Coordinates of C-alpha atoms in Angstrom, one line a residue:
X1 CA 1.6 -36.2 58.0
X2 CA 1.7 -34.4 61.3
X3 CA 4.6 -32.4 60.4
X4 CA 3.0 -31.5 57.1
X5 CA -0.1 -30.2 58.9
X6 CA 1.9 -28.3 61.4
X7 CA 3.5 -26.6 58.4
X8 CA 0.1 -25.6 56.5
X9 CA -0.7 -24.5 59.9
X10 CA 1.9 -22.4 60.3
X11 CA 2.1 -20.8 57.2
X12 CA -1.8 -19.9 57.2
X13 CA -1.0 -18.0 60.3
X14 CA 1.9 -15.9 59.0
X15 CA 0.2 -15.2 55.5
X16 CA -2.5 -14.0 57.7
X17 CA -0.7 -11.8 60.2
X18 CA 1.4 -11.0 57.3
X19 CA -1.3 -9.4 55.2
X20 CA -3.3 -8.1 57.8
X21 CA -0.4 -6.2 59.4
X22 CA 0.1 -4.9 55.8
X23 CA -3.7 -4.5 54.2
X24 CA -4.5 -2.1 57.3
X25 CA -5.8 1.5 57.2
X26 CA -5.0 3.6 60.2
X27 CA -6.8 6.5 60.8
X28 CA -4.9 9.8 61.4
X29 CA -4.4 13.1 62.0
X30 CA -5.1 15.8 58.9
X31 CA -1.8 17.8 60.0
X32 CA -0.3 14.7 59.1
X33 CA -0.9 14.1 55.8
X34 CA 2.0 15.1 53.4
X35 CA 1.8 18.8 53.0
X36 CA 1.3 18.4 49.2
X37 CA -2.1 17.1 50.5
X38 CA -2.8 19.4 52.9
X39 CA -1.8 22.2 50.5
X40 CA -4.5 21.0 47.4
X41 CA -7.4 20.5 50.7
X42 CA -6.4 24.4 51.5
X43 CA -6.1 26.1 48.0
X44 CA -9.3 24.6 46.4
X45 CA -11.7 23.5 49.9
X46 CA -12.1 25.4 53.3
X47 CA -8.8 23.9 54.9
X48 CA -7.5 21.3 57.2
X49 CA -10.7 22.5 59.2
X50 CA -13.0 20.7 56.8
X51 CA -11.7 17.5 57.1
X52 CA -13.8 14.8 59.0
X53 CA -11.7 11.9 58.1
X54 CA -7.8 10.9 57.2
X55 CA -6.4 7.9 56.4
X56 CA -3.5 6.1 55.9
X57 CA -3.5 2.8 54.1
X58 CA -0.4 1.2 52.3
X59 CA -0.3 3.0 49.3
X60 CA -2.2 6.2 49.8
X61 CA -3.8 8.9 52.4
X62 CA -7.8 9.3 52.3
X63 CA -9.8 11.9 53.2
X64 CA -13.2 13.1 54.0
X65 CA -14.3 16.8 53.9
X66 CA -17.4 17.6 55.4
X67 CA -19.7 14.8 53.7
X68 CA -19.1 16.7 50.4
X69 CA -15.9 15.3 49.0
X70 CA -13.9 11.9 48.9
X71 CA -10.5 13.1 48.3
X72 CA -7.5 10.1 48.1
X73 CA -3.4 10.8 47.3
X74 CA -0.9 8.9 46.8
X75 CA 2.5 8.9 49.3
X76 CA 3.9 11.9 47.8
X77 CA 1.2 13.6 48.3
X78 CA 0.0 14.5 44.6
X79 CA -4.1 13.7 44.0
X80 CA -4.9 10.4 42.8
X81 CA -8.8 11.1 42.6
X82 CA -11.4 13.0 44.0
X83 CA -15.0 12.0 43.9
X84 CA -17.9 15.0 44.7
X85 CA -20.4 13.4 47.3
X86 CA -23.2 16.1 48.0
X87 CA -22.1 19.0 45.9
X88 CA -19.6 19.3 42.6
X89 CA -16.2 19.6 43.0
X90 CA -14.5 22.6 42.3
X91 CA -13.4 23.2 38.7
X92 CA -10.5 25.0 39.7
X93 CA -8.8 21.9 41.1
X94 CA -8.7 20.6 37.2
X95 CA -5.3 22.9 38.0
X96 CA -3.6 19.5 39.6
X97 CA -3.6 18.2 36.4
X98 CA -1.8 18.9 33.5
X99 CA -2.7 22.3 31.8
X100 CA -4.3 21.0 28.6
X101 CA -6.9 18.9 30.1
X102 CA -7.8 22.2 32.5
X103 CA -7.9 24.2 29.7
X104 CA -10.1 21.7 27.3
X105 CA -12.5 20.8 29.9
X106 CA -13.1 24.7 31.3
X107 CA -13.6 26.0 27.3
X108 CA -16.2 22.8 26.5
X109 CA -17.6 21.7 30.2
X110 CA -17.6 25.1 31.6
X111 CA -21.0 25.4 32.9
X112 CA -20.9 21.5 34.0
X113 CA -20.7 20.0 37.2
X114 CA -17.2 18.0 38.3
X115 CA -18.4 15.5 39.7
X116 CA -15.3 12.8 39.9
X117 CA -11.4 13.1 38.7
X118 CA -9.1 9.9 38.7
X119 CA -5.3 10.0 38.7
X120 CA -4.2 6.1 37.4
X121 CA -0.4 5.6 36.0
X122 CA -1.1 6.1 32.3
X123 CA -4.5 8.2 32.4
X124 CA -6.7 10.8 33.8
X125 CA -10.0 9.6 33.8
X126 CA -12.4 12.8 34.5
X127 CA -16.6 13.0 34.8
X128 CA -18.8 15.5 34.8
X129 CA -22.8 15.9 34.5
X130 CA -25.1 18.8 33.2
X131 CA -28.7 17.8 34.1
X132 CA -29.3 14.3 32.4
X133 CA -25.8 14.3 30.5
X134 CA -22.8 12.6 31.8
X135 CA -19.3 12.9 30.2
X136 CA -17.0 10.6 30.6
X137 CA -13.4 12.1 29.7
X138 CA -10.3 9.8 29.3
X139 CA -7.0 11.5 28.7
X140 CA -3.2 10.3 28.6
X141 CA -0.8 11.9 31.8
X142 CA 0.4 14.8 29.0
X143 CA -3.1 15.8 28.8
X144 CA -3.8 14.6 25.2
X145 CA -8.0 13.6 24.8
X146 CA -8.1 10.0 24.3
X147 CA -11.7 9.2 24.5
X148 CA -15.0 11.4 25.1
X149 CA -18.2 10.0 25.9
X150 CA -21.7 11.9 26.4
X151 CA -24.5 9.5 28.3
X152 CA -28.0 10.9 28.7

C-alpha cells in the first residue's frame, strides 16, 4: 500500500513539473519574435516600437501594441489572429490572408470597422462592425465564403 502511494505520489509530481515546465509563457523581447512577425507589426502598425508586450508560449508568440491591438502568430511566424482593443484594425492587413477574402471583404465591408481576424487550420474566421451591425465572416484557407452573418 505504501509503495502504491509513493507511486501516485511520484507521478503527481512529474505530471505536474511536466506540464508546468511545458504550459508556460515567457515573456520576451519584440526583436525576437520570428521576423515574419516583426515584418506584419512593421508593414501594417507603427513598428517594433509599438509593442508593449511579447510572448512566447508553446505554440505561438503574443503581442501587445500600445493598448490598441492583441496580435498572436504561430512559430513560423505567419498571423494566427488579431483582435482590435481600442481602435479597428487596419483593413489593409486583410493582405495576410488569401487574396479573395481581401478582395470580398474590401468591395462589401469597405466602410466597416475590422475589428477581429482568426487564423484556425481549416478557416478564417473574420468580424467586423458598422454602428449597431456586426458581421460575422467564416471562410475556408483558399478564401471561398462559407458562412455570412449580419447581427444588429
Amino acid at each position: 500500500m505504501k509503495r502504491l502511494l509513493f507511486l501516485v505520489l511520484v507521478l503527481s509530481i512529474a505530471t505536474g513539473a511536466f506540464a508546468g515546465r511545458w504550459g508556460r509563457m515567457v515573456e520576451i523581447d519584440a526583436n525576437n519574435l520570428p521576423s515574419t512577425s516583426k515584418n506584419i507589426i512593421s508593414k501594417y502598425f507603427k513598428g517594433i516600437s509599438a509593442v508593449t508586450f511579447a510572448a512566447e508560449w508553446p505554440n505561438n508568440y503574443g503581442v501587445h501594441l500600445n493598448n490598441d491591438y492583441k496580435l498572436n502568430f504561430y512559430k513560423d511566424g505567419s498571423l494566427k489572429d488579431a483582435e482590435a482593443k481600442n481602435k479597428p484594425l487596419p483593413m489593409s492587413i486583410l493582405k495576410e490572408l488569401p487574396r479573395e477574402i481581401h478582395s470580398y471583404i474590401s468591395s462589401k465591408y469597405g466602410n466597416w470597422a475590422l475589428t477581429e481576424v482568426e487564423v484556425k487550420s481549416s478557416k478564417i474566421e473574420v468580424e467586423l462592425e458598422n454602428g449597431n451591425l456586426e458581421a460575422k465572416l467564416k471562410f475556408s484557407r483558399t478564401g471561398q465564403l462559407l458562412k455570412e452573418k449580419i447581427d444588429d
